[in-house]
Coordinates of C-alpha atoms and ligand atoms in Angstrom, one line a residue:
M1243 CA -1.4 19.4 21.9
K1244 CA 2.2 18.5 22.2
P1245 CA 3.5 16.1 19.9
I1246 CA 4.1 12.7 20.9
Q1247 CA 7.4 11.5 21.6
V1248 CA 8.5 9.0 19.9
G1249 CA 12.0 6.5 19.7
L1250 CA 13.4 4.9 17.3
L1251 CA 15.5 1.8 18.2
G1252 CA 17.8 1.1 15.3
I1253 CA 17.9 3.5 12.2
G1254 CA 18.9 1.5 9.4
T1255 CA 17.4 1.1 5.9
V1256 CA 13.8 1.0 7.7
G1257 CA 14.5 3.4 10.3
S1258 CA 16.2 6.3 8.4
G1259 CA 13.2 6.0 5.5
T1260 CA 10.6 6.7 9.1
F1261 CA 12.8 9.3 8.9
N1262 CA 12.9 11.3 6.3
V1263 CA 9.3 10.5 5.7
L1264 CA 8.2 12.2 9.0
Q1265 CA 9.8 14.8 8.0
R1266 CA 8.9 15.3 4.3
N1267 CA 5.1 15.0 5.0
Q1268 CA 5.0 16.1 9.2
E1269 CA 2.6 18.7 8.0
E1270 CA -0.4 16.6 7.1
I1271 CA 0.8 14.0 9.3
R1272 CA 0.1 16.0 12.1
R1273 CA -3.4 17.1 10.2
R1274 CA -4.4 13.9 10.4
A1275 CA -3.1 12.4 13.8
G1276 CA -4.5 16.0 15.3
R1277 CA -1.3 16.2 16.6
G1278 CA 2.8 16.3 15.6
I1279 CA 4.9 13.0 16.0
E1280 CA 8.2 13.6 17.0
I1281 CA 11.0 11.7 16.9
A1282 CA 12.9 12.7 20.0
M1283 CA 15.6 10.1 20.4
V1284 CA 17.4 7.4 18.7
A1285 CA 19.8 4.4 19.4
D1286 CA 21.8 2.6 17.4
L1287 CA 24.9 1.0 17.9
D1288 CA 26.9 3.1 15.0
T1289 CA 26.0 6.6 16.5
E1290 CA 27.6 8.5 13.5
R1291 CA 25.4 6.7 11.1
A1292 CA 22.7 7.7 13.2
R1293 CA 24.0 11.3 13.5
S1294 CA 24.5 12.0 10.2
V1295 CA 20.3 10.8 9.0
V1296 CA 18.8 13.2 11.9
G1297 CA 21.6 15.4 12.6
D1298 CA 20.1 18.1 15.6
T1299 CA 16.8 17.3 15.1
A1300 CA 16.9 14.1 18.1
K1301 CA 19.2 12.7 20.5
V1302 CA 21.3 9.6 19.9
V1303 CA 22.0 7.5 22.4
G1304 CA 23.9 4.5 21.7
D1305 CA 22.3 2.5 24.4
A1306 CA 18.9 1.4 23.7
R1307 CA 17.8 1.5 27.1
E1308 CA 18.7 4.9 27.6
I1309 CA 15.1 5.8 25.5
I1310 CA 13.5 3.1 27.5
A1311 CA 14.0 4.8 30.7
N1312 CA 13.4 8.3 29.5
P1313 CA 9.6 9.4 31.0
E1314 CA 9.3 11.6 28.1
I1315 CA 8.7 9.1 25.5
D1316 CA 5.5 7.6 24.8
V1317 CA 6.2 5.2 21.9
V1318 CA 9.0 2.9 20.9
I1319 CA 9.6 2.0 17.8
E1320 CA 11.6 -1.5 17.2
L1321 CA 13.1 -1.9 14.2
I1322 CA 16.4 -4.0 14.8
G1323 CA 15.1 -7.2 14.4
G1324 CA 15.8 -11.1 15.5
Y1325 CA 14.5 -12.6 18.6
G1326 CA 17.1 -11.7 20.8
I1327 CA 17.5 -8.1 22.3
A1328 CA 14.8 -7.3 20.3
K1329 CA 12.8 -9.2 22.5
A1330 CA 14.0 -8.1 26.1
L1331 CA 13.9 -4.2 24.4
V1332 CA 10.1 -4.6 23.6
L1333 CA 9.4 -6.0 26.6
E1334 CA 11.4 -3.5 29.0
A1335 CA 9.3 -0.9 26.7
I1336 CA 6.2 -2.1 27.3
A1337 CA 6.9 -2.7 30.9
A1338 CA 7.9 0.9 31.4
G1339 CA 4.1 2.0 30.1
K1340 CA 5.0 2.9 26.1
H1341 CA 3.5 1.8 23.0
V1342 CA 5.5 -0.3 20.7
V1343 CA 5.3 -0.2 16.8
T1344 CA 7.4 -2.9 15.3
A1345 CA 8.6 -4.3 11.6
N1346 CA 9.7 -7.1 14.1
K1347 CA 6.9 -10.4 12.0
A1348 CA 9.6 -13.0 13.5
L1349 CA 9.6 -11.9 16.9
L1350 CA 5.6 -11.6 17.0
A1351 CA 5.1 -14.6 15.4
V1352 CA 7.6 -16.6 17.9
H1353 CA 6.5 -15.1 20.8
G1354 CA 3.7 -12.2 20.0
S1355 CA 0.8 -14.4 23.2
E1356 CA 3.4 -13.4 25.7
I1357 CA 3.9 -9.5 23.9
F1358 CA 1.1 -9.2 23.6
K1359 CA -0.4 -10.3 26.9
A1360 CA 2.1 -8.1 28.4
A1361 CA 1.4 -5.2 26.3
A1362 CA -2.7 -5.8 27.6
E1363 CA -1.7 -5.6 31.2
K1364 CA -0.2 -2.6 30.9
G1365 CA -2.8 -0.8 28.6
V1366 CA -0.2 -0.2 25.8
M1367 CA -0.5 -0.6 21.9
V1368 CA 1.6 -2.8 20.0
A1369 CA 1.0 -2.1 16.5
Y1370 CA 2.9 -4.1 13.4
E1371 CA 1.6 -2.9 10.1
A1372 CA 5.1 -3.1 8.7
A1373 CA 5.6 -6.5 10.1
V1374 CA 3.3 -8.0 7.1
A1375 CA 3.7 -7.1 3.2
G1376 CA 6.0 -4.0 4.0
G1377 CA 3.7 -1.0 2.7
I1378 CA 0.7 -2.8 2.0
P1379 CA -1.8 -1.9 4.6
I1380 CA -2.7 -5.9 5.1
I1381 CA -3.2 -5.4 8.5
K1382 CA -5.6 -2.7 8.5
A1383 CA -7.4 -4.3 5.9
L1384 CA -7.7 -7.6 7.7
R1385 CA -8.1 -6.5 11.3
E1386 CA -10.4 -3.4 10.3
G1387 CA -11.7 -3.2 6.9
L1388 CA -13.0 -6.9 6.3
T1389 CA -14.3 -7.1 10.4
A1390 CA -17.8 -7.6 9.0
N1391 CA -16.4 -10.7 7.5
Q1392 CA -16.6 -14.6 8.4
I1393 CA -12.8 -14.7 6.7
Q1394 CA -12.4 -18.2 4.7
W1395 CA -9.0 -17.8 3.4
V1396 CA -5.8 -15.6 3.1
A1397 CA -2.9 -16.8 0.6
G1398 CA -0.1 -14.1 -0.6
I1399 CA 3.1 -14.0 -2.0
I1400 CA 4.4 -12.1 1.1
N1401 CA 8.1 -13.0 0.6
G1402 CA 9.5 -10.1 -2.7
T1403 CA 12.8 -12.0 -2.6
T1404 CA 11.8 -15.0 -3.5
N1405 CA 9.3 -13.6 -5.9
F1406 CA 12.0 -11.8 -7.4
I1407 CA 14.1 -15.6 -8.0
L1408 CA 11.2 -17.6 -9.3
S1409 CA 10.0 -14.3 -11.9
E1410 CA 13.9 -14.8 -13.1
M1411 CA 13.7 -18.7 -13.2
R1412 CA 10.5 -18.6 -15.5
D1413 CA 11.6 -15.4 -17.3
K1414 CA 15.3 -16.7 -18.5
G1415 CA 14.8 -20.0 -17.9
L1416 CA 17.7 -20.8 -15.8
D1417 CA 17.8 -23.0 -12.5
F1418 CA 17.5 -22.0 -8.4
D1419 CA 20.8 -21.5 -7.8
V1420 CA 22.0 -19.7 -10.5
V1421 CA 19.2 -17.1 -9.9
L1422 CA 19.9 -17.1 -6.4
K1423 CA 23.7 -16.2 -6.9
E1424 CA 22.2 -13.5 -9.2
A1425 CA 20.0 -11.9 -6.9
Q1426 CA 22.9 -11.6 -4.2
R1427 CA 25.2 -10.1 -6.8
L1428 CA 22.3 -7.6 -7.3
G1429 CA 21.6 -6.8 -3.9
Y1430 CA 18.0 -8.6 -4.2
A1431 CA 18.8 -11.6 -1.9
E1432 CA 20.7 -11.4 1.8
A1433 CA 24.6 -12.6 1.8
D1434 CA 22.6 -15.3 4.5
P1435 CA 19.2 -15.5 3.0
T1436 CA 18.0 -18.9 4.6
F1437 CA 14.9 -17.3 6.1
D1438 CA 13.5 -16.0 2.9
I1439 CA 13.9 -19.0 0.3
E1440 CA 13.2 -21.8 3.2
G1441 CA 10.2 -20.0 3.2
V1442 CA 10.5 -18.6 6.9
D1443 CA 9.7 -14.9 6.7
A1444 CA 6.6 -15.9 4.8
A1445 CA 5.7 -18.2 7.2
H1446 CA 6.3 -15.7 10.2
K1447 CA 3.8 -13.1 8.1
V1448 CA 1.0 -15.2 7.5
T1449 CA 0.9 -17.0 11.1
L1450 CA 0.2 -13.2 11.9
M1451 CA -2.1 -13.2 8.9
S1452 CA -3.7 -15.9 10.4
A1453 CA -4.3 -15.5 13.9
I1454 CA -6.2 -11.6 12.8
A1455 CA -7.9 -13.4 10.1
F1456 CA -9.7 -16.5 12.4
G1457 CA -9.2 -15.2 16.2
I1458 CA -6.9 -17.6 17.3
P1459 CA -3.7 -17.0 19.2
V1460 CA 0.1 -16.7 17.2
Q1461 CA 1.4 -20.7 16.3
F1462 CA 4.4 -20.1 14.3
D1463 CA 5.6 -23.4 15.6
K1464 CA 2.5 -25.4 13.4
A1465 CA 3.1 -23.8 10.4
Y1466 CA 4.3 -25.6 7.7
V1467 CA 7.1 -24.2 6.1
E1468 CA 8.8 -25.2 2.8
G1469 CA 11.2 -23.0 0.3
I1470 CA 11.7 -23.3 -3.1
T1471 CA 15.2 -24.5 -3.1
K1472 CA 13.8 -27.6 -4.9
L1473 CA 12.4 -26.0 -7.7
S1474 CA 13.9 -26.7 -11.1
A1475 CA 13.3 -24.3 -14.5
A1476 CA 11.7 -27.8 -15.7
D1477 CA 9.0 -27.9 -13.2
I1478 CA 8.1 -23.8 -13.9
K1479 CA 8.4 -24.5 -18.0
Y1480 CA 5.6 -27.5 -17.4
A1481 CA 3.7 -25.8 -15.2
E1482 CA 3.7 -22.7 -17.7
Q1483 CA 2.6 -25.2 -20.2
L1484 CA -0.3 -26.6 -18.3
G1485 CA -1.5 -23.0 -17.5
Y1486 CA 0.3 -22.2 -14.1
R1487 CA 2.9 -20.0 -12.5
I1488 CA 4.7 -21.1 -10.0
K1489 CA 4.9 -18.5 -6.7
L1490 CA 5.8 -19.5 -2.9
L1491 CA 2.4 -18.7 -0.9
G1492 CA 2.1 -18.1 2.4
I1493 CA -1.8 -19.8 3.0
T1494 CA -4.3 -20.0 6.1
K1495 CA -7.4 -21.2 5.5
R1496 CA -10.7 -22.1 7.8
T1497 CA -11.7 -25.7 7.1
D1498 CA -14.7 -27.7 8.9
K1499 CA -11.4 -29.6 10.6
G1500 CA -9.5 -26.6 11.3
I1501 CA -7.0 -23.7 10.3
E1502 CA -4.8 -24.8 7.3
L1503 CA -1.7 -22.8 7.7
R1504 CA 1.3 -22.9 5.4
V1505 CA 4.4 -21.9 3.0
H1506 CA 5.1 -23.6 0.1
P1507 CA 5.5 -23.2 -3.9
S1508 CA 2.0 -23.5 -5.2
L1509 CA 1.1 -23.8 -9.0
V1510 CA -1.3 -20.8 -9.8
P1511 CA -3.3 -20.4 -12.9
T1512 CA -2.3 -17.6 -14.9
K1513 CA -5.3 -16.1 -15.3
R1514 CA -5.5 -15.3 -11.7
L1515 CA -3.8 -11.7 -11.1
I1516 CA -2.3 -12.8 -8.1
A1517 CA 0.0 -15.0 -10.9
N1518 CA 1.2 -11.6 -12.1
V1519 CA 3.0 -10.4 -9.4
E1520 CA 6.1 -10.4 -10.9
G1521 CA 9.7 -9.3 -9.2
A1522 CA 9.9 -8.3 -5.6
M1523 CA 6.4 -7.4 -5.5
N1524 CA 4.1 -8.3 -3.1
A1525 CA 0.5 -9.3 -3.0
V1526 CA -2.2 -10.8 -0.7
V1527 CA -5.2 -12.2 -1.7
V1528 CA -7.9 -12.3 0.9
H1529 CA -11.7 -14.3 0.9
G1530 CA -14.0 -12.8 3.1
D1531 CA -18.3 -14.5 3.2
A1532 CA -20.0 -11.2 2.2
V1533 CA -17.3 -9.4 0.5
G1534 CA -15.7 -12.0 -2.0
T1535 CA -12.2 -12.4 -3.1
T1536 CA -10.1 -8.3 -2.3
L1537 CA -6.8 -8.5 -3.5
Y1538 CA -4.0 -5.6 -2.1
Y1539 CA -0.8 -5.7 -3.7
G1540 CA 2.2 -3.3 -3.3
K1541 CA 6.1 -3.4 -2.1
G1542 CA 7.0 -5.6 0.6
A1543 CA 10.3 -4.0 1.3
G1544 CA 12.0 -1.3 1.3
S1545 CA 13.1 2.2 3.2
E1546 CA 10.1 4.3 2.4
P1547 CA 7.4 1.3 1.7
T1548 CA 7.6 0.1 5.1
A1549 CA 8.0 3.2 6.6
S1550 CA 4.5 4.5 5.3
A1551 CA 3.4 1.0 7.3
V1552 CA 5.4 2.3 10.1
I1553 CA 4.0 5.7 10.4
A1554 CA 0.3 4.7 10.3
D1555 CA 0.8 2.7 13.4
L1556 CA 2.5 5.8 15.0
V1557 CA -0.7 7.8 13.8
D1558 CA -3.2 5.4 14.9
I1559 CA -1.1 5.5 18.1
A1560 CA -1.4 9.4 18.6
R1561 CA -5.2 9.2 17.4
L1562 CA -5.7 6.8 20.3
H1563 CA -3.1 7.1 22.4
T1564 CA -5.6 8.6 25.3
A1565 CA -8.7 6.2 24.6
D1566 CA -9.5 4.1 27.0
P1567 CA -8.0 0.8 26.4
E1568 CA -10.7 -1.4 26.1
H1569 CA -11.9 1.1 23.3
R1570 CA -9.0 0.5 21.4
V1571 CA -8.8 -2.3 18.1
P1572 CA -7.2 -5.1 19.7
P1573 CA -4.1 -6.2 18.4
L1574 CA -5.5 -9.7 17.4
A1575 CA -8.7 -8.0 15.5
F1576 CA -10.5 -10.5 18.3
Q1577 CA -11.4 -9.0 21.9
S1578 CA -8.3 -10.9 23.8
N1579 CA -11.0 -12.6 26.5
T1580 CA -12.5 -14.2 23.1
L1581 CA -9.4 -15.7 21.1
V1582 CA -10.0 -19.3 20.4
A1583 CA -7.8 -21.7 22.3
A1584 CA -4.7 -23.0 20.6
G1585 CA -5.2 -26.4 19.7
G1586 CA -9.2 -25.9 21.0
E1587 CA -12.1 -25.2 18.6
L1588 CA -10.1 -24.0 16.1
P1589 CA -7.1 -26.4 16.2
V1590 CA -3.8 -26.0 13.4
L1591 CA -4.1 -28.8 11.0
P1592 CA -1.0 -30.6 10.5
M1593 CA -0.4 -31.2 6.6
S1594 CA -1.5 -34.7 6.3
E1595 CA -5.0 -33.4 7.2
V1596 CA -4.7 -30.3 4.4
V1597 CA -6.6 -30.6 1.3
T1598 CA -5.4 -29.8 -1.8
S1599 CA -4.6 -30.4 -4.8
Y1600 CA -1.5 -31.5 -7.0
Y1601 CA 1.6 -31.7 -9.4
L1602 CA 3.3 -34.2 -10.2
R1603 CA 6.7 -34.8 -12.0
I1604 CA 7.6 -38.5 -12.1
R1605 CA 10.5 -38.4 -14.1
V1606 CA 9.7 -42.7 -15.5
A1607 CA 11.9 -45.4 -17.6
D1608 CA 9.9 -45.3 -21.3
E1609 CA 7.6 -48.4 -21.7
A1610 CA 4.6 -50.2 -21.5
G1611 CA 2.7 -50.1 -18.8
V1612 CA 4.3 -47.3 -16.9
L1613 CA 1.6 -45.2 -16.4
A1614 CA -1.1 -47.6 -15.9
K1615 CA 0.3 -48.6 -12.8
I1616 CA 0.9 -44.9 -11.6
T1617 CA -2.5 -44.2 -12.2
S1618 CA -3.9 -47.2 -10.4
I1619 CA -1.7 -46.5 -7.4
L1620 CA -3.3 -43.1 -7.2
A1621 CA -7.0 -44.6 -7.6
G1622 CA -6.5 -46.9 -5.3
M1623 CA -5.7 -43.8 -2.8
G1624 CA -9.3 -42.3 -4.4
I1625 CA -7.0 -39.6 -6.0
S1626 CA -8.4 -38.2 -8.9
I1627 CA -6.6 -37.2 -12.1
D1628 CA -7.0 -34.0 -13.7
A1629 CA -4.6 -33.6 -16.7
L1630 CA -1.7 -35.5 -17.8
L1631 CA 1.1 -34.7 -20.0
Q1632 CA 4.2 -36.7 -21.2
R1633 CA 7.0 -34.9 -22.3
E1634 CA 10.8 -36.2 -23.8
A1635 CA 12.9 -35.9 -20.4
G1636 CA 15.7 -33.9 -22.7
E1637 CA 12.7 -31.3 -24.0
V1638 CA 13.3 -29.0 -20.6
S1639 CA 16.6 -30.7 -19.1
G1640 CA 18.0 -32.3 -21.6
D1641 CA 18.7 -35.9 -21.0
S1642 CA 16.2 -37.8 -22.6
E1643 CA 18.5 -41.1 -21.8
G1644 CA 19.5 -42.0 -18.3
S1645 CA 23.1 -43.1 -17.2
Q1646 CA 22.4 -46.5 -17.5
G1647 CA 21.0 -45.6 -21.5
V1648 CA 17.3 -46.5 -20.4
P1649 CA 15.1 -44.2 -22.1
Q1650 CA 13.2 -42.0 -20.1
T1651 CA 10.2 -39.3 -20.2
D1652 CA 8.6 -37.5 -17.6
L1653 CA 5.1 -37.6 -16.5
I1654 CA 3.3 -34.4 -15.7
I1655 CA 0.4 -35.4 -13.3
L1656 CA -2.1 -32.7 -12.3
T1657 CA -4.6 -34.1 -9.6
H1658 CA -7.9 -33.3 -8.5
A1659 CA -8.1 -32.2 -4.6
T1660 CA -7.3 -35.2 -2.0
R1661 CA -6.4 -35.2 1.4
E1662 CA -2.0 -35.1 2.0
G1663 CA -1.4 -38.0 3.9
D1664 CA -3.4 -40.0 1.4
M1665 CA -1.0 -38.5 -1.7
D1666 CA 2.0 -39.3 0.5
T1667 CA 1.2 -43.1 0.8
A1668 CA 0.1 -42.9 -2.8
L1669 CA 3.7 -40.9 -3.6
A1670 CA 5.6 -43.5 -1.3
Q1671 CA 4.4 -46.5 -3.7
I1672 CA 5.0 -44.7 -6.7
Q1673 CA 8.4 -44.1 -5.4
Q1674 CA 9.0 -47.7 -4.7
L1675 CA 8.4 -48.6 -8.9
P1676 CA 11.6 -50.0 -10.3
T1677 CA 10.0 -47.6 -13.4
V1678 CA 10.4 -44.9 -11.4
L1679 CA 13.9 -43.4 -11.9
A1680 CA 14.3 -40.3 -9.9
P1681 CA 13.1 -38.6 -6.7
I1682 CA 9.5 -37.6 -7.6
N1683 CA 8.6 -33.5 -7.8
R1684 CA 5.4 -33.1 -6.1
I1685 CA 3.9 -29.1 -6.1
R1686 CA 0.9 -28.1 -4.3
K1687 CA -1.8 -26.5 -6.8
E1688 CA -4.5 -23.7 -5.5
E1689 CA -7.0 -22.3 -7.8
L1690 CA -7.8 -19.4 -5.7
N1691 CA -10.9 -18.9 -7.0
Ligands
LIG249 N1 13.1 -10.6 3.4 C1 11.9 -10.5 3.1 C2 11.5 -10.2 1.5 C3 11.5 -8.5 3.0 O1 12.4 -10.6 1.1 O2 10.5 -9.8 1.0 C4 11.7 -8.0 5.0 O3 10.2 -9.5 5.2

């Protein structure tokens, strides 16, 4: 059978990796796919660079639309990124009857419903294994391997940049901005790291996992997103003393009221495997009712790890190209006519309805009755305390006396699970106490058991 013909849009890091791995492993890939997979055309604004990667093996063009217009091309790989031209090209490729492979989590998390609908109408596949956790086959696992299960929750370290920063903060006792600068100098963090450090990239990825875990549409606009920029070395150290590590987690959970969909720093017990995922590595834990807890670990970015996921999608497409569209795996795991409507039976819950436990660090004047006032406010909101530490403020931060010369101390409180709305009310009251001397640090805590 003639090799399936692929057009590649964008040949940067992942595109080059895809080309190289396809070349290197072509014989094994052909035996698995049942036919060859050939990158026949490459589009990149930098045609010189593209030629230096592919040589004479593929036609290089500067205009992506030349690929879309070519009737010989069966599959378009979109590796441009972002929502702008990438969205237009993906929709045009679908309209031209091409299957699409993309690593573009931002595009699918925000415009996925429109794109999957267009693909269904045209009878083509949109595959996106590389969009979540790079080389880890988590889409395959959630969509196919765990298909027997009612998924109960998914929690993942799905942004390598922030995990690298948090690992360095813990190892070296440094604050966020110092480590960020070092990460940028070493090339681990982008010059503009906003999407990573503010949690947006992780939120794109958890939005996709939420949709395929629960059979709901992609709803990035309903995700709660909080990054790591406010974390201090002191919180990381106190968490460690209490038996926890702080990780930026993407979490999605089924509850009686609806679906939780959130990204924020979380304390995770040090004894959990995921708490020990360090550096730029990614890991995802999935809990299904039948299988229990499963863990997936690996490289979440990089040239060949991401290429591994892109090529897995190409192989799926090569195998299913001639199949009746109704017999293919649905893009969001559930048959599209059974997806629960946004806001319907399984609404994405506002953060105030999320139930979780908390780490609180409260800088107070070190005088009689301060703790009693705080615990009485918590008790008044029905919030139960799990553990409590008092540390001289100077033990970590070197300023046990405030600017007014008042002796200060840090109260660190771990709570049992409570509704976030109740915690908000309690914290607003505690913050008003004259003996509370600084904004309260609140970090959510996940036991993941
Ligand atoms: N910027 C992402 C990360 C990789 O740091 O994990 C691509 O999603």
